[in-house]
Tab-separated table of C-alpha atoms and ligand atoms in Angstrom:
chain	number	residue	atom	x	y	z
A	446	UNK	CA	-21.798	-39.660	-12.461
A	447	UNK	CA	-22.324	-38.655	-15.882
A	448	UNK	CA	-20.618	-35.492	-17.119
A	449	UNK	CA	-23.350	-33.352	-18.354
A	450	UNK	CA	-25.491	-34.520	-14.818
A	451	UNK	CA	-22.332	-33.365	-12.845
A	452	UNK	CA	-21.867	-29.635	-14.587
A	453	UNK	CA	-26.348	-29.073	-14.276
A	454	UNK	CA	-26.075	-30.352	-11.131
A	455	UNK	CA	-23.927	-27.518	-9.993
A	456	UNK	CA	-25.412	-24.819	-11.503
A	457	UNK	CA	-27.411	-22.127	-9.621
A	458	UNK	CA	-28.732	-18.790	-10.604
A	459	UNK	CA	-25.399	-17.506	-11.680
A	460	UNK	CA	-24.012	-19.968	-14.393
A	461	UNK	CA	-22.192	-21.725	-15.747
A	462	UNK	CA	-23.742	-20.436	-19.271
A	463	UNK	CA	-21.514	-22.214	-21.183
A	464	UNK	CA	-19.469	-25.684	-21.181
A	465	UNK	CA	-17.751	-26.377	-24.013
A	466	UNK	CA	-15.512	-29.828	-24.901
A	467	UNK	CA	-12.773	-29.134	-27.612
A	468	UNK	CA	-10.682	-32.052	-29.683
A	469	UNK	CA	-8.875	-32.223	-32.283
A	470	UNK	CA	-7.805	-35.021	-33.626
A	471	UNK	CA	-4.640	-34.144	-34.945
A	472	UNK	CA	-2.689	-32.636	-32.654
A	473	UNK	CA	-4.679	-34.498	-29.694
A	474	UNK	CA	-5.784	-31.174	-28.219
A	475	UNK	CA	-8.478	-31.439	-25.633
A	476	UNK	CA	-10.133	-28.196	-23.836
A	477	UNK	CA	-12.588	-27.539	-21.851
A	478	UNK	CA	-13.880	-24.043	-21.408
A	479	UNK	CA	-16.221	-22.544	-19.212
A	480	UNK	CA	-18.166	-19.547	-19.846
A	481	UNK	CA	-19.883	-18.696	-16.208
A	482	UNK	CA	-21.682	-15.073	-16.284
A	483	UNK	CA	-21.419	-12.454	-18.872
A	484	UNK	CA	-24.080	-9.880	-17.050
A	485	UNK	CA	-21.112	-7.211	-16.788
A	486	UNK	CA	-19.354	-7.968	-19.870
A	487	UNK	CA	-17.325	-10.464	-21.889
A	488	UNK	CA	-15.708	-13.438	-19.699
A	489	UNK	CA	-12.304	-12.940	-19.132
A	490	UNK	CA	-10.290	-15.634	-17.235
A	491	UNK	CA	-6.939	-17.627	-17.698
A	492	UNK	CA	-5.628	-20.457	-20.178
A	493	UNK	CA	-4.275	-23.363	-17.831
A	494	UNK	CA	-2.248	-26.120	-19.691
A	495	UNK	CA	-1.646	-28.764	-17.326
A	496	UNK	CA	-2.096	-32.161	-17.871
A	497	UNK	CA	-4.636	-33.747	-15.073
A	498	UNK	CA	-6.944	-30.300	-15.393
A	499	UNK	CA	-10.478	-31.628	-15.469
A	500	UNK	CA	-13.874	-30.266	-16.094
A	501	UNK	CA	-14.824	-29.578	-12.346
A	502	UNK	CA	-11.686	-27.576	-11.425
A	503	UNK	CA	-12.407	-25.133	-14.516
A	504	UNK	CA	-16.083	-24.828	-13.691
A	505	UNK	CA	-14.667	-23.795	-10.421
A	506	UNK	CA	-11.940	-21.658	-11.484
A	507	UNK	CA	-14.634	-19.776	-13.781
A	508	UNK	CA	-16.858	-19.267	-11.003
A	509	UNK	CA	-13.864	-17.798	-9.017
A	510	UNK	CA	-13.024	-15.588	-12.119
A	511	UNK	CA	-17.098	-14.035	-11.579
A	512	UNK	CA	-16.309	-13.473	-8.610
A	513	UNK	CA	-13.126	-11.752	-8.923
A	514	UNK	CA	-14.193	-9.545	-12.262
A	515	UNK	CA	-17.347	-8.452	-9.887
A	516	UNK	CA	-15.384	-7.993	-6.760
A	517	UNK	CA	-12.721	-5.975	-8.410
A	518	UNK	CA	-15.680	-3.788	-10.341
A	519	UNK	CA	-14.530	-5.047	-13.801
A	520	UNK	CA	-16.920	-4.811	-16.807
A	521	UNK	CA	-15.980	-8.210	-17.381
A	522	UNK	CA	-18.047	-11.953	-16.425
A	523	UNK	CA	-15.614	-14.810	-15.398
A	524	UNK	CA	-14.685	-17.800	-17.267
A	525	UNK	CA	-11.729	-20.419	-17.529
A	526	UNK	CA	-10.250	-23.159	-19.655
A	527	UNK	CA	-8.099	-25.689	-19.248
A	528	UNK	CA	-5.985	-27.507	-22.047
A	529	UNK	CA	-5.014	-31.109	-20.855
A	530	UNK	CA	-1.295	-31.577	-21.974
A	531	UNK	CA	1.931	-31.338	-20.222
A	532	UNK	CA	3.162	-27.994	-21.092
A	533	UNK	CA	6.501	-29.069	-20.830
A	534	UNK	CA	6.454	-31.560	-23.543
A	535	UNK	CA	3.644	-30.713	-26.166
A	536	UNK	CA	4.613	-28.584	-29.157
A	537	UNK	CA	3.195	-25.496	-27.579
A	538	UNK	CA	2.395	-23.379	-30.016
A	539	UNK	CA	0.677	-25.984	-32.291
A	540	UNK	CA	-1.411	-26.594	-28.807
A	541	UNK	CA	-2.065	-23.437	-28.053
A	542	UNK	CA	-2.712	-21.984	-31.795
A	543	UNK	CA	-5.586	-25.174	-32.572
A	544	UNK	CA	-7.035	-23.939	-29.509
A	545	UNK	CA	-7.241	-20.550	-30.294
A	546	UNK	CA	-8.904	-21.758	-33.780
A	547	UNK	CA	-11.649	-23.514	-31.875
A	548	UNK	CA	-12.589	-20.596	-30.241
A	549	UNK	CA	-12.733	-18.015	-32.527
A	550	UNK	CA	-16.504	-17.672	-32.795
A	551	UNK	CA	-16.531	-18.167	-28.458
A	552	UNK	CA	-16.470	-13.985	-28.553
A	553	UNK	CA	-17.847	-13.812	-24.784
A	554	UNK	CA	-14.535	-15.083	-23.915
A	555	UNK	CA	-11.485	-13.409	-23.566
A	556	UNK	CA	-8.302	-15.876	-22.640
A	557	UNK	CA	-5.817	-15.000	-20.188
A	558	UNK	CA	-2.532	-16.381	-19.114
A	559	UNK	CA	-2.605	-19.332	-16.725
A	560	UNK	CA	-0.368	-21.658	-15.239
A	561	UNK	CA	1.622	-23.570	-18.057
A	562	UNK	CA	0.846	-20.418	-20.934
A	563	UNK	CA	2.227	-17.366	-20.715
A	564	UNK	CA	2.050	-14.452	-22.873
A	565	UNK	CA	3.785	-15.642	-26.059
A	566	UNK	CA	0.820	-18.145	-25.661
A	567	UNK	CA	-1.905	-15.086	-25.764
A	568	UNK	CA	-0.014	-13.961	-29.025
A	569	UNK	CA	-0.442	-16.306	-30.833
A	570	UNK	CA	-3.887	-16.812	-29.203
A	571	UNK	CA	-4.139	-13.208	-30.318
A	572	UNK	CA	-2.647	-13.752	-33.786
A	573	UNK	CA	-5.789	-16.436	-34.344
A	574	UNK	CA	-8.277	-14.824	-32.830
A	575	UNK	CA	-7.994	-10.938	-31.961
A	576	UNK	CA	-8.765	-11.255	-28.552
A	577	UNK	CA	-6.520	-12.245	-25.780
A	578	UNK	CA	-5.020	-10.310	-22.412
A	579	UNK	CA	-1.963	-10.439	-21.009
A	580	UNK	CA	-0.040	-9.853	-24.556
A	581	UNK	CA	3.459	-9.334	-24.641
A	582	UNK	CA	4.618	-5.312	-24.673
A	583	UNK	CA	5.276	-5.074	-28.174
A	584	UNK	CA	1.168	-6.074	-28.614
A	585	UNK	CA	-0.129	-3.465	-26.515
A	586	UNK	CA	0.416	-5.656	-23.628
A	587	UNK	CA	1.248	-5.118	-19.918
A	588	UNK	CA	3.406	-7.849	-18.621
A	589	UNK	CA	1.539	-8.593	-15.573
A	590	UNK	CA	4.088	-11.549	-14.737
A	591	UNK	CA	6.964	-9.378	-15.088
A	592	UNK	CA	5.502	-6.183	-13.040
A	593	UNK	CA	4.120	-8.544	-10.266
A	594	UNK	CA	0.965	-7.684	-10.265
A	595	UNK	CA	-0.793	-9.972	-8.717
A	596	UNK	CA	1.949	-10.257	-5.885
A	597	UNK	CA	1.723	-6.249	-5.591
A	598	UNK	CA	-2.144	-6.904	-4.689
A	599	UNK	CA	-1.613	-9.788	-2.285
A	600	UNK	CA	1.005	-6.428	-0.491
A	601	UNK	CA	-1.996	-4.307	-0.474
A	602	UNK	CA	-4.297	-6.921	1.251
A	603	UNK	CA	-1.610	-7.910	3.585
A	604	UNK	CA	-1.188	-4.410	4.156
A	605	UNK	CA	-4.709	-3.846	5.451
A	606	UNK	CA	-5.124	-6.984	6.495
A	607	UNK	CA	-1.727	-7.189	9.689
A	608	UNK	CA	-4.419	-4.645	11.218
A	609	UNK	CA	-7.412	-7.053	11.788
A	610	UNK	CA	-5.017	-10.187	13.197
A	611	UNK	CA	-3.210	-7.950	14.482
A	612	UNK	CA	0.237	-8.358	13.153
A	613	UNK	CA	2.961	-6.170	12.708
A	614	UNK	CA	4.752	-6.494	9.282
A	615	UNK	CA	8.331	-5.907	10.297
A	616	UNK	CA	10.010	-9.169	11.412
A	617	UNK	CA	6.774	-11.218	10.681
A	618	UNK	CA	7.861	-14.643	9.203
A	619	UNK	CA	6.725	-15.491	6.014
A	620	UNK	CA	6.176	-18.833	3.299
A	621	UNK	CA	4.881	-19.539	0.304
A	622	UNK	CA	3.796	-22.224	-1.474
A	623	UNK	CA	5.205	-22.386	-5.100
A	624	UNK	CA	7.709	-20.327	-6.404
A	625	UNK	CA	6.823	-19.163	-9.737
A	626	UNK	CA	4.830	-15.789	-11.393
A	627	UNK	CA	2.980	-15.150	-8.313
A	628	UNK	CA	5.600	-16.849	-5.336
A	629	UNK	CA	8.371	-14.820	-6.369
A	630	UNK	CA	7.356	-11.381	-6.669
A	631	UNK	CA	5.446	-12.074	-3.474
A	632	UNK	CA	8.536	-12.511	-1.605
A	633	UNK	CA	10.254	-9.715	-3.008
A	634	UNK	CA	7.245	-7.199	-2.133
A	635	UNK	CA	6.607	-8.489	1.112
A	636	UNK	CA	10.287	-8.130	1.910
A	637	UNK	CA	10.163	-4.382	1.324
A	638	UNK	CA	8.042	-4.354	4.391
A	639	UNK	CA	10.218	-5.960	6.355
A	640	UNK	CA	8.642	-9.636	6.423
A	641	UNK	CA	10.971	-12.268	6.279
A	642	UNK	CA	10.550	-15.567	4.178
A	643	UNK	CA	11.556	-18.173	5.989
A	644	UNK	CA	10.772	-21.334	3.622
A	645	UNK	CA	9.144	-21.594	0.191
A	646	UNK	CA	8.362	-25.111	-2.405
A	647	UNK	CA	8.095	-25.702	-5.788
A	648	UNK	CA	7.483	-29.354	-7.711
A	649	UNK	CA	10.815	-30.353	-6.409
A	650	UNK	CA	10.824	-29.492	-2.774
A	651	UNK	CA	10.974	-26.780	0.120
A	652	UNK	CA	13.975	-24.525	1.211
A	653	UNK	CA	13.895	-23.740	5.188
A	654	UNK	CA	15.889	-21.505	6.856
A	655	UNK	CA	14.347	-19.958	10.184
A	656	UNK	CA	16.812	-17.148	10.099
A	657	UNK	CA	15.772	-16.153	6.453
A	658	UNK	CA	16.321	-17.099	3.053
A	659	UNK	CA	17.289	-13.930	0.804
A	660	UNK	CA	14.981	-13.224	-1.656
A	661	UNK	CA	16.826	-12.312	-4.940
A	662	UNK	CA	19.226	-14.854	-4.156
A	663	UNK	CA	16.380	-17.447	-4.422
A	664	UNK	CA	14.872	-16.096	-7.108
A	665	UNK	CA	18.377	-16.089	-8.738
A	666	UNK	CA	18.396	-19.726	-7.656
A	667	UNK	CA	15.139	-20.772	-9.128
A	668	UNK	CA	15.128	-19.243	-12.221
A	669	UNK	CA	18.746	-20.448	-13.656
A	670	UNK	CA	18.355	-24.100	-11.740
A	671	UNK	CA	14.437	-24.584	-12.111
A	672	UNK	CA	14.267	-25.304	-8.529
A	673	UNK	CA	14.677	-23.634	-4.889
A	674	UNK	CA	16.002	-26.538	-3.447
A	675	UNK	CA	19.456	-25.464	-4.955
A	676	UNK	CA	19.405	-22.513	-2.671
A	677	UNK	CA	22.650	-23.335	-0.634
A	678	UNK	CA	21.823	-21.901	2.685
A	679	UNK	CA	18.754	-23.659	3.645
A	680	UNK	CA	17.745	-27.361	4.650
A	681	UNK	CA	16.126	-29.315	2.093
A	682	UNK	CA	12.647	-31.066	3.028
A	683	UNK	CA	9.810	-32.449	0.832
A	684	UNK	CA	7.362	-30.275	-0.861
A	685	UNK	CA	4.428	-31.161	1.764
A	686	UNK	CA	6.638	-29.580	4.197
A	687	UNK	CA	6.054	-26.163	4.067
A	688	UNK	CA	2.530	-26.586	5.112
A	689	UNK	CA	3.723	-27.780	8.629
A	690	UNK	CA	6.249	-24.852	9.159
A	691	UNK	CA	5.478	-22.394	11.665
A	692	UNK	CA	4.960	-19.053	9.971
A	693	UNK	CA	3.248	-16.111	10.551
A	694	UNK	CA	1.749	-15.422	6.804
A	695	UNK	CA	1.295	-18.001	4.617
A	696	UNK	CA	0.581	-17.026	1.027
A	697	UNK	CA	-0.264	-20.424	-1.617
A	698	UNK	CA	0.642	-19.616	-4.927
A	699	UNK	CA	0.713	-22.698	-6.700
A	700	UNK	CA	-1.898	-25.644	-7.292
A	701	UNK	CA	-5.215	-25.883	-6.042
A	702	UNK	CA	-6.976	-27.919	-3.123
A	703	UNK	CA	-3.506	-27.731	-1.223
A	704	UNK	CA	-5.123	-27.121	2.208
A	705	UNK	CA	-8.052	-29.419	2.714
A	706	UNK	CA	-9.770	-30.740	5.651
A	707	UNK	CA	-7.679	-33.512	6.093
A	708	UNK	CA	-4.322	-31.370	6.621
A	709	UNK	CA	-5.573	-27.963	7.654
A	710	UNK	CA	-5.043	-28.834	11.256
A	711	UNK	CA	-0.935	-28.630	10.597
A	712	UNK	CA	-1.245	-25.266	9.231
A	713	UNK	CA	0.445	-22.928	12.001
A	714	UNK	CA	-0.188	-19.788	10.951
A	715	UNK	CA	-1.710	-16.205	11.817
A	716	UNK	CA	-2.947	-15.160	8.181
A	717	UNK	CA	-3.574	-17.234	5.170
A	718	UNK	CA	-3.466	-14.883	1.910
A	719	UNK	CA	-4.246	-16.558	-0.900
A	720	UNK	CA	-1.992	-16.243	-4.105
A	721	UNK	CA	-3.274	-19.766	-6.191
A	722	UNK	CA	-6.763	-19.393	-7.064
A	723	UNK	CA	-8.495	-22.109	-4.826
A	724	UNK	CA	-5.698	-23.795	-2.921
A	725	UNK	CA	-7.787	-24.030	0.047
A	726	UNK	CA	-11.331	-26.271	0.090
A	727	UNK	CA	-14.198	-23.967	1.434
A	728	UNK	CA	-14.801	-26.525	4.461
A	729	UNK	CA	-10.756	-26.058	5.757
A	730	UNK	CA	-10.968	-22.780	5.292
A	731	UNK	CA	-13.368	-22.240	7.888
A	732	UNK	CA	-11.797	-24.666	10.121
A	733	UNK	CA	-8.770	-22.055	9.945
A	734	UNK	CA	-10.969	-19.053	10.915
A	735	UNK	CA	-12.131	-21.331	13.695
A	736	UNK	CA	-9.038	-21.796	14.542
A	737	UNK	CA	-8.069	-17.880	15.037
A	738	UNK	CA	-6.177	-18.049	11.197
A	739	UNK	CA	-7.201	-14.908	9.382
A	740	UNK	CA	-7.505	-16.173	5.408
A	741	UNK	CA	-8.276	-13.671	2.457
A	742	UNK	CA	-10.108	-15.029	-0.306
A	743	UNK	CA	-8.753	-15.996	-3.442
A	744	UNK	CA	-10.728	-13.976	-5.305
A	745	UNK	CA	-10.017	-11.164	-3.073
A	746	UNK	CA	-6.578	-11.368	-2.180
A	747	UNK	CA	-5.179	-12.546	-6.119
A	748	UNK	CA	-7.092	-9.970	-8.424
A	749	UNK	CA	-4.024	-7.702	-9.224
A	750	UNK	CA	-3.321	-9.655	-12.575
A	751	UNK	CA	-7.018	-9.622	-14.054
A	752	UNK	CA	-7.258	-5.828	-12.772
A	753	UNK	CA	-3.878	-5.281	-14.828
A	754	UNK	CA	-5.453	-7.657	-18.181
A	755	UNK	CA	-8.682	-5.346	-18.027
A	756	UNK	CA	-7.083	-2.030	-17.738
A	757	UNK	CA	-4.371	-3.526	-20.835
A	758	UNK	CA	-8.089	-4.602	-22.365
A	759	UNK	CA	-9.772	-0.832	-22.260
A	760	UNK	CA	-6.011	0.539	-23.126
A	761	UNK	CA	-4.790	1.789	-19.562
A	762	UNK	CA	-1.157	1.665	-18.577
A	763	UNK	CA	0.773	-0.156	-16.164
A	764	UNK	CA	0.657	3.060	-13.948
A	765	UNK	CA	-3.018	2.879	-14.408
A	766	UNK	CA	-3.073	-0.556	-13.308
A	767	UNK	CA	-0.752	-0.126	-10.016
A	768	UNK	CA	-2.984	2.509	-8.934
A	769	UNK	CA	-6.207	0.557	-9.649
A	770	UNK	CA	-5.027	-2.696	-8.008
A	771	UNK	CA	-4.081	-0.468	-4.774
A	772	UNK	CA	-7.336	1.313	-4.099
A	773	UNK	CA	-10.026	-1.997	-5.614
A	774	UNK	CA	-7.692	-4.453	-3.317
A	775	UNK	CA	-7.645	-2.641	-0.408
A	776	UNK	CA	-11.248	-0.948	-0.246
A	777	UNK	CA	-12.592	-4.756	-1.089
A	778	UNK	CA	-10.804	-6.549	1.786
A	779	UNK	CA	-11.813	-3.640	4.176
A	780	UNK	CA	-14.727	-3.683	3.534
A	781	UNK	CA	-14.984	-7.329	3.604
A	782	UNK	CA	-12.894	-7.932	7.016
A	783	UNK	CA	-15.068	-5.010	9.259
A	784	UNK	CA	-18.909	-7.485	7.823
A	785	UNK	CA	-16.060	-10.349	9.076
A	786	UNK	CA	-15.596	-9.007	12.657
A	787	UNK	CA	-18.857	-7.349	13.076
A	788	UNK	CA	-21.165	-9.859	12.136
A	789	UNK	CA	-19.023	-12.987	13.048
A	790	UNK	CA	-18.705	-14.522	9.815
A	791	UNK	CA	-16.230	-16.406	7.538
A	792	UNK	CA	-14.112	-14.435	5.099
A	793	UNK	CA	-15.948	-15.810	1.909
A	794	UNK	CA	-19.268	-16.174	2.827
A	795	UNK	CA	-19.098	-12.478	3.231
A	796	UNK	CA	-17.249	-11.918	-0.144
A	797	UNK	CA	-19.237	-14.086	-1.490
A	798	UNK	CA	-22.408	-12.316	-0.344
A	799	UNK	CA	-20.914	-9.045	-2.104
A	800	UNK	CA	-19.372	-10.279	-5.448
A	801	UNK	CA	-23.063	-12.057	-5.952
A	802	UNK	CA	-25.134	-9.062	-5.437
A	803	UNK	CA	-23.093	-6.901	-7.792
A	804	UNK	CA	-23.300	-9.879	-10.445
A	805	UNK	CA	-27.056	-9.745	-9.643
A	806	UNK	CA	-27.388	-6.066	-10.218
A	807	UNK	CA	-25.920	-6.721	-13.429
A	808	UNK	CA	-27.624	-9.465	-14.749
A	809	UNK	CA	-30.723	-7.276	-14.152
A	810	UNK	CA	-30.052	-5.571	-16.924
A	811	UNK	CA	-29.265	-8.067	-19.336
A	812	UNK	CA	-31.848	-9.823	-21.502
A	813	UNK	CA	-32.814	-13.689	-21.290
A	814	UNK	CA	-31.070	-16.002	-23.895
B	1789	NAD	P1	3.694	-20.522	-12.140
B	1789	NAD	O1	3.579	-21.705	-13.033
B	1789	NAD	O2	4.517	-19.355	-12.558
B	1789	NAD	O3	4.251	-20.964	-10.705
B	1789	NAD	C1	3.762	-22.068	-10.019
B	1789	NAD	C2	4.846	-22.520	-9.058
B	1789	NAD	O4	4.303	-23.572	-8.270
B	1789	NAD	C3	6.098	-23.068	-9.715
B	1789	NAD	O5	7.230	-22.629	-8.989
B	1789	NAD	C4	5.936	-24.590	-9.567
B	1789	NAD	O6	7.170	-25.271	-9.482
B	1789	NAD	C5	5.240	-24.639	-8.240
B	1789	NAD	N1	4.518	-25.880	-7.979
B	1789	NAD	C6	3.911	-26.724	-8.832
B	1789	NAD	N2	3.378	-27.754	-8.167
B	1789	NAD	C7	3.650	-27.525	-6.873
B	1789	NAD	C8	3.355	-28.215	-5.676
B	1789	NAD	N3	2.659	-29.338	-5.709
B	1789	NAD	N4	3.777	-27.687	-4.501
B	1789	NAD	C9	4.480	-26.541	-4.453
B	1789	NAD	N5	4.789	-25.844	-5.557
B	1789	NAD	C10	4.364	-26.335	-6.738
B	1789	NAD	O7	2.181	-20.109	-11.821
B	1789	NAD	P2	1.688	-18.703	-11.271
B	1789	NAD	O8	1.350	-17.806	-12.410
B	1789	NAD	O9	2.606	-18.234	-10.207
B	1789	NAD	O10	0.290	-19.115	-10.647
B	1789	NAD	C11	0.217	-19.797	-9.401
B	1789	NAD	C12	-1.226	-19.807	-8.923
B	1789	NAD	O11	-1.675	-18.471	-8.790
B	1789	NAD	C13	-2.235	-20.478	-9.835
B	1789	NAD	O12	-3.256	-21.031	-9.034
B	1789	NAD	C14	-2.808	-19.343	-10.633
B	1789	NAD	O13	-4.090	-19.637	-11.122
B	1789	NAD	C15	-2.869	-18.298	-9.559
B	1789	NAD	N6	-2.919	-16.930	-10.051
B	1789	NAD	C16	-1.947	-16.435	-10.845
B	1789	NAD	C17	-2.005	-15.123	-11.265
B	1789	NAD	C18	-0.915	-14.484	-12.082
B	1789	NAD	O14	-0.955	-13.267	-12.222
B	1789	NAD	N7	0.063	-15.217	-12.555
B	1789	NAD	C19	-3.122	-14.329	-10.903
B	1789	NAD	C20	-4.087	-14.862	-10.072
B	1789	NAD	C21	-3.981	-16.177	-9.642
């Protein structure tokens, strides 16, 4: 199908307004960025620099970032883009600063860090442009990797969600899928309530260990070897693994379409929280629920970082931005998981239902084109 068919052919009342291809011929940069809604304000949503990103997956992503910036009550729309190059081995900031040229005049878009940028890559996005979240602290920034944010907000929903499966917190096995900005901090949150990890992947593989695996240890592990699998006191299996573990939470945080219909039937779990932003295809996640698997939304579960970039945005501190995560998070999957019980319906159809009627409200405001 033609490209241009494929992006009309998905849009619906809400976006996407804006699809835009970047090259350069130079440096070989190639972009894509989506714009989806603007009613509540400028488009903020993540840089990803990977190399097999494609067109459909942002579109997606952006609609997931409307979704979140509405759920979450941010005067922000949602967008995405996605630089195709291996972040590993491009010259980054030549990447990342011919990008931020080509979008200079984009000013309903506000980048974000990603997987594969981080927040040197939203200074110099920054530097180019004057507009960019995330920013390192000597920018104004708050360093939502470092704090955890997101992770602190997946706490929250797990928090109010161990009441709806029910499950009790202390003892409950956990594992995560990817061990990087969102993985890690996970762990260590989750552990403070007593939940023990019991296996976790990255690129290179999964560490198992029914008993437990200790937490900074790992993380001690994975940041000064690259990889978990170094953990000594754990068995060693393949990445696609972890899914067939036996666990009682199972948070992805890593790449998306990891759970699909043709593997969610291994998944052996009580509640599904999700970290990545759409690891899970919509049809598998309802053959979870179906199942008796509890899963929270991405764009519920994961908006601790974007709540921290908007409150860094308006000029809030990281105080402000604890506290904010805390009550948004937990009211939102509240008052998403009584509609879920009630009325007998899936997790995001029901999230859906109320991140689309406050982007309604505020598109009703807005102008036409
Ligand atoms: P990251 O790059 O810091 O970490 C990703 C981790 O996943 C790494 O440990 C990597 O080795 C691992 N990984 C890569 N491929 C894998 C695979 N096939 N199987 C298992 N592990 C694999 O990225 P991050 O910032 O932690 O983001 C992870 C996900 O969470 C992404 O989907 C991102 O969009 C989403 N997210 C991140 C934030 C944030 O605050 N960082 C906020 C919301 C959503």
């Amino acid at each position: 199908m033609d490209i241009t068919e494929n992006v009309f052919k998905l849009a619906d009342e809400l976006g996407p307004e804006k699809v835009v291809f970047l090259y350069e011929p130079r440096t070989q940069m190639k972009a894509i960025v989506v714009v989806d809604n603007v009613a509540a304000g400028p488009a903020i949503g993540g840089v990803r620099m990977a190399p097999d990103v494609t067109t459909t997956e942002v579109r997606r992503l952006a609609r997931a970032m409307t979704y979140k910036n509405a759920m979450a009550g941010l005067p922000h729309g949602g967008g995405k883009s996605g630089i195709i190059a291996n972040p590993r081995t491009v010259h980054k900031e030549q990447i990342i600063r011919t990008f931020a040229k080509a979008i200079k005049h984009l000013e309903e878009y506000i980048p974000g860090p990603d997987m594969g940028t981080d927040e040197t890559s939203m200074a110099y996005i920054y530097d180019e442009t004057s507009r960019a979240v995330g920013l390192p602290v000597e920018l104004g920034g708050i360093p939502l990797d470092e704090i955890g944010a997101t992770a602190y907000g997946i706490t929250v929903c797990a928090d109010v969600a161990k009441d709806y499966v029910p499950l009790d917190l202390n003892g409950a096995r956990l594992t995560i899928e990817g061990f990087g900005n969102v993985g890690k901090p996970t762990a260590r949150f989750l552990a403070g309530k007593g939940v023990k990890l019991i296996a976790t992947s990255d690129s290179k593989g999964t560490i198992y260990n029914a008993q437990g695996l200790n937490v900074e240890e790992l993380i001690r592990v994975k940041d000064t070897t690259g990889s978990v699998i170094n953990y000594k006191d754990g068995e060693v299996l393949k990445t696609t693994d972890l899914l067939g573990i036996s666990t009682d939470i199972f948070v992805p945080a890593a790449r998306p379409d990891v759970v699909t219909e043709a593997n969610a039937d291994v998944l052996d779990a009580k509640l599904v929280i999700e970290g990545a932003n759409i690891p899970i295809s919509e049809a598998a996640e309802r053959m979870l629920h179906d199942r008796g698997i509890l899963v929270i939304p991405d764009f519920v579960a994961n908006a601790g970082g974007v709540i921290t970039a908007s409150v860094e945005y308006h000029g809030g501190t990281e105080t402000h931005a604890f506290d904010r995560i805390k009550s948004t998070i937990s009211r939102n999957t509240k008052e998403m998981l009584d509609t879920v019980y009630s009325e007998k319906k899936y997790p995001r159809d029901v999230a859906i239902a109320i991140a689309r009627t406050r982007v309604m409200r505020a598109m009703k405001y807005r102008e036409w084109m």
